Coordinates of C-alpha atoms in Angstrom, one line a residue:
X241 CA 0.0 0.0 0.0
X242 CA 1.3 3.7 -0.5
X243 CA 0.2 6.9 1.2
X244 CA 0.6 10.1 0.2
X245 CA 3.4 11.9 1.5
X246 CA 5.5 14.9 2.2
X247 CA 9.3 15.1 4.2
X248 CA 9.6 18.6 5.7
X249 CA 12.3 20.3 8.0
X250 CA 10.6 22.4 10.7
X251 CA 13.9 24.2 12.3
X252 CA 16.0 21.6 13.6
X253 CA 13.5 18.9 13.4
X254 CA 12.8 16.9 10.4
X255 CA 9.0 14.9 9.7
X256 CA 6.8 13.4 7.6
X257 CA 3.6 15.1 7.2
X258 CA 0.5 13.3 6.2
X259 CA -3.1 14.3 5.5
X260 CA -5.6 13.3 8.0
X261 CA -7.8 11.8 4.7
X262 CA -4.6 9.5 4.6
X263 CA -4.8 8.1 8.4
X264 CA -6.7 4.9 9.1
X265 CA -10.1 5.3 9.7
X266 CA -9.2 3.3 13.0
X267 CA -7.7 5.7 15.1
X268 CA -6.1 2.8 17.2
X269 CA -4.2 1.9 14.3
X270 CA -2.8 4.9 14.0
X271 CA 0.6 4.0 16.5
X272 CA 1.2 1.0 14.0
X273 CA 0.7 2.8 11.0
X274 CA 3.0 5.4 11.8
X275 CA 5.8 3.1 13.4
X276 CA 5.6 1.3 10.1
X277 CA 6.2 4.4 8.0
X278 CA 8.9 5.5 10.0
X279 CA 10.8 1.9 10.5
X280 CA 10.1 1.4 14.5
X281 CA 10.7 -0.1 16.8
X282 CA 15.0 -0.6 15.5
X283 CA 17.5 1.6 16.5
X284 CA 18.7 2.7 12.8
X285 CA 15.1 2.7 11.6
X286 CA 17.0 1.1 8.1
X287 CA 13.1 -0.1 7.1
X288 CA 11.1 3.2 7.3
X289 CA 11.8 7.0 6.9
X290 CA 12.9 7.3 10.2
X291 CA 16.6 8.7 10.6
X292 CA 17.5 7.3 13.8
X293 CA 17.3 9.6 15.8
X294 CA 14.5 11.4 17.8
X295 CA 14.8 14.8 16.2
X296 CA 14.1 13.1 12.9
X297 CA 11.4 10.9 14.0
X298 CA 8.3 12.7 13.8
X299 CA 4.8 13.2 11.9
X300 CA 2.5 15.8 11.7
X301 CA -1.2 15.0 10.7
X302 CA -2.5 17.8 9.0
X303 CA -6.7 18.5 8.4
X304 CA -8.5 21.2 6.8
X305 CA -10.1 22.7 9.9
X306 CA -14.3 22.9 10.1
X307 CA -13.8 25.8 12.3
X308 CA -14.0 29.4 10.9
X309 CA -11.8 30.7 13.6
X310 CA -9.0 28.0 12.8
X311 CA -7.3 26.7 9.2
X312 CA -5.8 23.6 9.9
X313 CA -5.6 21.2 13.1
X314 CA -2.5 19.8 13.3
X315 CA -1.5 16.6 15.3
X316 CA 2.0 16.0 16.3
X317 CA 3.4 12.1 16.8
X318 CA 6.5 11.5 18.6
X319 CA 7.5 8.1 17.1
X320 CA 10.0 6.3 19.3
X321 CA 13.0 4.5 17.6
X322 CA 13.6 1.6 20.1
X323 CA 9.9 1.1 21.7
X324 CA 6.6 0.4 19.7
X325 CA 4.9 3.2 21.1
X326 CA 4.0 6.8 19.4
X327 CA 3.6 9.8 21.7
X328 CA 1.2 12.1 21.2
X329 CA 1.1 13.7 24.7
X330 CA 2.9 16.9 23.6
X331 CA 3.6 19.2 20.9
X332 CA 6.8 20.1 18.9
X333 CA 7.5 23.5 18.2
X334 CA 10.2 23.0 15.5
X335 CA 7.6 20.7 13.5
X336 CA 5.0 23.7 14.1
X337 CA 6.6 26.0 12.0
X338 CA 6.8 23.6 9.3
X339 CA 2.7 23.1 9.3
X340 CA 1.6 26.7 7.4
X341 CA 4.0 25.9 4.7
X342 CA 2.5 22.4 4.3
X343 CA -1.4 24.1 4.6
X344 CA -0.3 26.4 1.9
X345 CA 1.3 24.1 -0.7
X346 CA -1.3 21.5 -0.4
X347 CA -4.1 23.9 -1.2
X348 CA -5.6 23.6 2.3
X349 CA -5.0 27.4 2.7
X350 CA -4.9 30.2 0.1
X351 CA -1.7 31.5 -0.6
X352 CA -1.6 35.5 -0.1
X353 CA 0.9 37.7 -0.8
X354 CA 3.0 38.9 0.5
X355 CA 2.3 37.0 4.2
X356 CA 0.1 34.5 4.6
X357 CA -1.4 34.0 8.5
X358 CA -2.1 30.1 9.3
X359 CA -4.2 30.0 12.2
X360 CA -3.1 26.1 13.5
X361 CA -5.1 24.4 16.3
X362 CA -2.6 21.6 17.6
X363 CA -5.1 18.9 19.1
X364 CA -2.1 17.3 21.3
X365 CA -2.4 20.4 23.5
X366 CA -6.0 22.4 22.2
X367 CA -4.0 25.4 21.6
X368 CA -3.3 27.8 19.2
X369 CA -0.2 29.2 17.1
X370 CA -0.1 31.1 14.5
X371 CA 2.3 31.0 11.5
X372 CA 3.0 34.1 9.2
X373 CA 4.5 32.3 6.5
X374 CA 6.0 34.8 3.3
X375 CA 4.7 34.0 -0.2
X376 CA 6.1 34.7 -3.5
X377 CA 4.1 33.7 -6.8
X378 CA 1.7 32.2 -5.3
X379 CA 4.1 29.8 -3.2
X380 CA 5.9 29.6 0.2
X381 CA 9.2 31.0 -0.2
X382 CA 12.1 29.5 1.1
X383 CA 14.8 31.6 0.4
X384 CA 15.8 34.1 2.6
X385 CA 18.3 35.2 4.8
X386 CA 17.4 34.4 8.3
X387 CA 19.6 31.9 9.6
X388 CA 18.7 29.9 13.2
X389 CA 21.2 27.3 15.2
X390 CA 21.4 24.3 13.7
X391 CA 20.4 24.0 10.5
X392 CA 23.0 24.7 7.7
X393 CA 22.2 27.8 5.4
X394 CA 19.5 30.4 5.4
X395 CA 16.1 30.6 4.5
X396 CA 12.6 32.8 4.7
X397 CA 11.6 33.4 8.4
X398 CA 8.6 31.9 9.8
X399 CA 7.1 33.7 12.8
X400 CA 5.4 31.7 14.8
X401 CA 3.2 32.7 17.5
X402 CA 2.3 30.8 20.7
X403 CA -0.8 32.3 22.3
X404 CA -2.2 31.4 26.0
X405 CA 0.2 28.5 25.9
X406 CA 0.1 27.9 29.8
X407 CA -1.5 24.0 30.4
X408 CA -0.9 22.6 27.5
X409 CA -0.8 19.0 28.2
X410 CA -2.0 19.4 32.0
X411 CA -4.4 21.8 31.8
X412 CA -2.7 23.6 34.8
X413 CA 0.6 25.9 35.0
X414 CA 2.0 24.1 37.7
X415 CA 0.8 20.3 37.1
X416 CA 1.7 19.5 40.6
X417 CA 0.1 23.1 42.3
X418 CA 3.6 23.8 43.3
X419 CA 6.0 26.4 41.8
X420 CA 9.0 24.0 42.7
X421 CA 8.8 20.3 44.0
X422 CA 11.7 18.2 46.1
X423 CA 12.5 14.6 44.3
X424 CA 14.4 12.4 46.0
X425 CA 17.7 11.4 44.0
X426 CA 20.3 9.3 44.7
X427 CA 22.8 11.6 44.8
X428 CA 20.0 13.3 48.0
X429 CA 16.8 15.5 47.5
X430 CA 17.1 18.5 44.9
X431 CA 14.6 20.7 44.1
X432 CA 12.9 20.9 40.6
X433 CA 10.1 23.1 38.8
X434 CA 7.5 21.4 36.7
X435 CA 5.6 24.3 34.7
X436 CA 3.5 23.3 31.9
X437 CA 3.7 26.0 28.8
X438 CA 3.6 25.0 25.1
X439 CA 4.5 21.8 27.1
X440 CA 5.5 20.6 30.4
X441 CA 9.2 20.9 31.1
X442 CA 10.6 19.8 34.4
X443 CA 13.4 22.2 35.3
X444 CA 17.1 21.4 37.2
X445 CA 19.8 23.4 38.2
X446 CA 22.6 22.1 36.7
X447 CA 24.7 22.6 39.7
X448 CA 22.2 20.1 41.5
X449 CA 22.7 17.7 39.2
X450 CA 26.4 17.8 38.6
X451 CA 26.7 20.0 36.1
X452 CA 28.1 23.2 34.5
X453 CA 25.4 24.0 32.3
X454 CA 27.5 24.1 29.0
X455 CA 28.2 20.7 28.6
X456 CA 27.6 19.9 24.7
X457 CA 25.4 16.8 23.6
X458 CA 28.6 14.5 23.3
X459 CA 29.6 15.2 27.1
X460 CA 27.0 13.7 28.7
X461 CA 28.0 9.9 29.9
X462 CA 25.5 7.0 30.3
X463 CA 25.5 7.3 33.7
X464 CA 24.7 11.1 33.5
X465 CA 21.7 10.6 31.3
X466 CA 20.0 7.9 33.6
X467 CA 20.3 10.0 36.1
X468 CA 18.5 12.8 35.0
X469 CA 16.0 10.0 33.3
X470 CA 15.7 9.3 37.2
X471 CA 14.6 13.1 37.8
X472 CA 12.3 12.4 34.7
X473 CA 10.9 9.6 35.5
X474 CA 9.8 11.1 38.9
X475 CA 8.5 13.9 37.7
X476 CA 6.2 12.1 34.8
X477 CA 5.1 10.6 38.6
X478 CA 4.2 13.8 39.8
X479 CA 2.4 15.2 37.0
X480 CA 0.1 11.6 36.5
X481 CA 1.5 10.4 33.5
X482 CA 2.9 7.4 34.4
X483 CA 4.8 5.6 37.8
X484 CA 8.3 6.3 37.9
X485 CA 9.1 2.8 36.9
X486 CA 7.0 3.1 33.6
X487 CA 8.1 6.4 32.9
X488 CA 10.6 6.3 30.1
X489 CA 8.6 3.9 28.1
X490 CA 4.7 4.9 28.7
X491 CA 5.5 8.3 28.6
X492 CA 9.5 9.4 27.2
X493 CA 8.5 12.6 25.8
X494 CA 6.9 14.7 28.7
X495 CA 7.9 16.2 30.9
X496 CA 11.2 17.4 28.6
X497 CA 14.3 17.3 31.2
X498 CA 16.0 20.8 31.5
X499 CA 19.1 21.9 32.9
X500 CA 19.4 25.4 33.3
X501 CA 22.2 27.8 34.2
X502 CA 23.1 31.1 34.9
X503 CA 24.8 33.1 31.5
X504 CA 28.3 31.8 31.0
X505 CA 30.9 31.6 28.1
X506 CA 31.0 28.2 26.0
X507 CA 32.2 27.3 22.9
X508 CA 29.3 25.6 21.0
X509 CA 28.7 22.7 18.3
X510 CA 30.0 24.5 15.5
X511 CA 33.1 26.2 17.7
X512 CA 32.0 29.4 17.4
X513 CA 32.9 30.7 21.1
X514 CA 29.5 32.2 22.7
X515 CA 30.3 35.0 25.4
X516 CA 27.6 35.4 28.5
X517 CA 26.8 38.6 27.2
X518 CA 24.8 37.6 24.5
X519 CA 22.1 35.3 26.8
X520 CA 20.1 35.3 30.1
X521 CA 20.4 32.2 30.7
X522 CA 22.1 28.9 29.5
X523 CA 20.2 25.8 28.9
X524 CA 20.3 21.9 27.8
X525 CA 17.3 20.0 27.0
X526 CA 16.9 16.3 26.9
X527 CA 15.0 14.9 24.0
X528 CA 13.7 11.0 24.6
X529 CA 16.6 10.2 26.7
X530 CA 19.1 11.9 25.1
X531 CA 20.4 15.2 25.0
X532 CA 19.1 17.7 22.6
X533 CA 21.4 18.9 20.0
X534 CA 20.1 22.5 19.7
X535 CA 16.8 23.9 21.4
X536 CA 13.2 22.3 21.4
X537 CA 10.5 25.4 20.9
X538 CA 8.2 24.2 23.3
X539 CA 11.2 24.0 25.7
X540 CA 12.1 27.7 24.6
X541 CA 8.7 29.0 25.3
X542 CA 7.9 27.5 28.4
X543 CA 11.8 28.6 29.9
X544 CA 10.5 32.3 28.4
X545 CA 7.2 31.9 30.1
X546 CA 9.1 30.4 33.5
X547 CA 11.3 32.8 34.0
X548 CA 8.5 35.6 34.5
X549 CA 7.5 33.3 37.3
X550 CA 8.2 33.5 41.3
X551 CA 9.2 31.1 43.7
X552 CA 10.7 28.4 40.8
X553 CA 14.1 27.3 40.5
X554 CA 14.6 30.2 37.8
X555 CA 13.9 32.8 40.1
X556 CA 17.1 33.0 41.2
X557 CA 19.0 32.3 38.5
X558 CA 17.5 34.3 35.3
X559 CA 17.1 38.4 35.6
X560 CA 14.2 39.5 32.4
X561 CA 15.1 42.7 31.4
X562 CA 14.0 42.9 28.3
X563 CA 10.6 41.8 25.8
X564 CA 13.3 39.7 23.8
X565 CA 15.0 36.7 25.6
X566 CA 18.3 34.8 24.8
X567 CA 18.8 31.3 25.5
X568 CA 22.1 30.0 25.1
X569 CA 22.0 26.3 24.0
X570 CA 24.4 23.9 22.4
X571 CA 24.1 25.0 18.7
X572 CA 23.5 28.3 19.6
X573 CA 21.7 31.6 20.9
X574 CA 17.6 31.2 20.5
X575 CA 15.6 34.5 20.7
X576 CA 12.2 34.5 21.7
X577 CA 9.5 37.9 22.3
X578 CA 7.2 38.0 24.5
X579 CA 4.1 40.4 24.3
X580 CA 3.0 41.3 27.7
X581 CA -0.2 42.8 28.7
X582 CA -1.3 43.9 32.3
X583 CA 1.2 41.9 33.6
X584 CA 0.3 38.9 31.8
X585 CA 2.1 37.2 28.6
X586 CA -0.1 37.2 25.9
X587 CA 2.0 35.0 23.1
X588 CA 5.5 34.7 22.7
X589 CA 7.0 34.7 19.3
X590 CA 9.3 33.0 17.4
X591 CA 11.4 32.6 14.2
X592 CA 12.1 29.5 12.0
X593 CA 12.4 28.4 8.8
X594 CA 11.1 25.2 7.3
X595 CA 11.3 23.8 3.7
X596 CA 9.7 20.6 1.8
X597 CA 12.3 17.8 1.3
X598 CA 10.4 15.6 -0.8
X599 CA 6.6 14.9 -1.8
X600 CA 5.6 11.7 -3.0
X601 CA 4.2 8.2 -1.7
X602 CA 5.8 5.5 1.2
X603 CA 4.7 2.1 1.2
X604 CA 3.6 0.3 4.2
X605 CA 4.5 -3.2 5.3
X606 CA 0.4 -3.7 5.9
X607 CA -2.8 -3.1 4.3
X608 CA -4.9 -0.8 6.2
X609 CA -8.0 0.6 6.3
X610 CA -8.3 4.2 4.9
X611 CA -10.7 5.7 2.6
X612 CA -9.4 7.3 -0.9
X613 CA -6.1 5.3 -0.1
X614 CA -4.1 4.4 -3.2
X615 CA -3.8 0.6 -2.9

């Protein structure tokens, strides 16, 4: 059997994006579907489009909205590489900006020049973001000059806009009514901040933990990254998503595991040297189990969001002095804007860019049940 498709890189995260018309009309198939388009459960993911690793093993599910105040719904599948299990708890920011430019080339939104506005309802967490997406000849443009950590080359900015993100997945800021929590650790208790913005994050200082705070993705040891899968683990616990013991299988992707730091010079991924200067804070986020090589979205919004907070971890550590905010992460300095009113963020904003890879049709191991499939 083949299904339409259509391979797009969404900032430093790379998809396939399928129409909902496409998706089994058995929404319990839709875990096996996907792990059989993407190769999974294997750790290379050499039978499927997967590319072994979790930043490139995603799918969006895209569908002409019924809603006059929305354009598309989008749902977002995490698609682990070593467990038959799809995750479609949270969101992923990077694979967000890549959605408007999919609505637009696939006719499910007008283009209009010379900005196009995607209003996209993301049904993992029932909120809305909104894409401004530049059009040329009556397609997405994807030459530009805006350039973002970790992706090679430049390209047309997407602005993406994350409004009233605060509960995403909980439905609650704080998913455990506290600003800050105590889990016990082997190493003694430390102190942690679960907020849930965009999606839920739980938040470590890296001194706590053992670390600096710069450390870059091939620094971590194996003993390093069970031990803040322990943290993880004990705060899915906390927020209800699974028992610690389950954690990093029935739940891998949320809460995201975040070390954060005060500003400090490092050199980064590419060896550019980044000065303290240029951030507010520094931060390293964990991404199923293993550390994230630039910056998740999500991650970045709800660190923007936290750090207009009291009484968390990131009280004491990050001083906002401005709308824009710099976090300093391993390929990189990520800017975010937040628009405030009354005291109160409104949305915080983004840039990306995004492109289509390739459009055509993946075959399936298995028949399935979908209407207007092409057998």
């Amino acid at each position: 059997m083949k299904v339409p498709v259509v391979v797009m890189r969404g900032g430093t995260s790379k998809g396939v994006f399928l129409n909902f018309e496409d998706m089994p009309a058995d929404r319990l198939l839709w875990d096996e579907f996907l792990l059989d388009i993407m190769g999974s459960p294997d750790r290379r993911q050499i039978d499927g489009l997967g590319g072994a690793n979790s930043l490139t093993s995603k799918a969006a599910i895209i569908k002409k909205s019924d809603s006059e105040e929305m354009d598309v719904e989008y749902t977002f599948a995490q698609i682990s590489i070593e467990n038959q299990l799809a995750d479609f708890k949270g969101n992923c920011g990077n694979i967000s900006s890549a959605v408007g430019p999919y609505a637009i080339e696939q006719g499910l939104v007008p283009a209009i020049e010379p900005i196009t506005t995607v209003r996209i309802y993301n049904t993992n967490t029932k909120k809305i973001i909104i894409a401004e997406v530049e059009v040329e000849n009556g397609r997405v443009k994807t030459e530009g000059m805006c350039s973002i950590p970790g992706v090679p080359g430049t390209g047309s900015p997407i602005y993406l806009s994350f409004t009233n993100a605060e509960g995403a997945v909980t439905g609650k800021l704080y998913p455990t009514g506290n600003a800050a929590d105590t889990i016990q650790t082997p190493r003694g208790p430390i102190e942690v901040s679960i907020v849930d913005v965009a999606n839920p994050l739980v938040f470590v200082n890296a001194n706590d933990v053992g670390l600096k705070g710069t450390e870059l993705p091939h620094e971590f040891t194996q003993e390093k990254l069970a031990e803040l899968e322990e943290i993880r683990a004990s705060a899915a616990e906390l927020c209800g998503f699974a028992k610690k013991e389950n954690a990093t299988k029935q739940s891998p992707a949320v809460p995201k595991m975040t070390i954060i730091a005060p500003p400090m010079d490092y050199t980064d991924v590419t060896g550019t040297p980044r000065s303290a200067s240029e951030m507010d804070c520094t931060i390293r986020m964990m991404s199923m189990q293993k550390p994230h090589q630039a910056l998740a979205i999500t991650g970045a919004i709800c660190t923007t969001s936290s750090a207009y907070l009291k009484d968390t971890i990131l009280s004491d550590l990050i001083d906002v002095k401005n709308q824009v905010f710099r976090l300093g992460h391993p390929a990189g300095i990520m800017q975010t804007k937040t628009d405030v009113i009354a005291g109160h963020i409104r949305a915080i904003k983004v840039i990306r860019t995004a492109r289509i890879i390739l459009e055509g049709y993946v075959y399936t191991k298995k028949n399935y049940d979908v209407s207007g499939m092409l057998a």
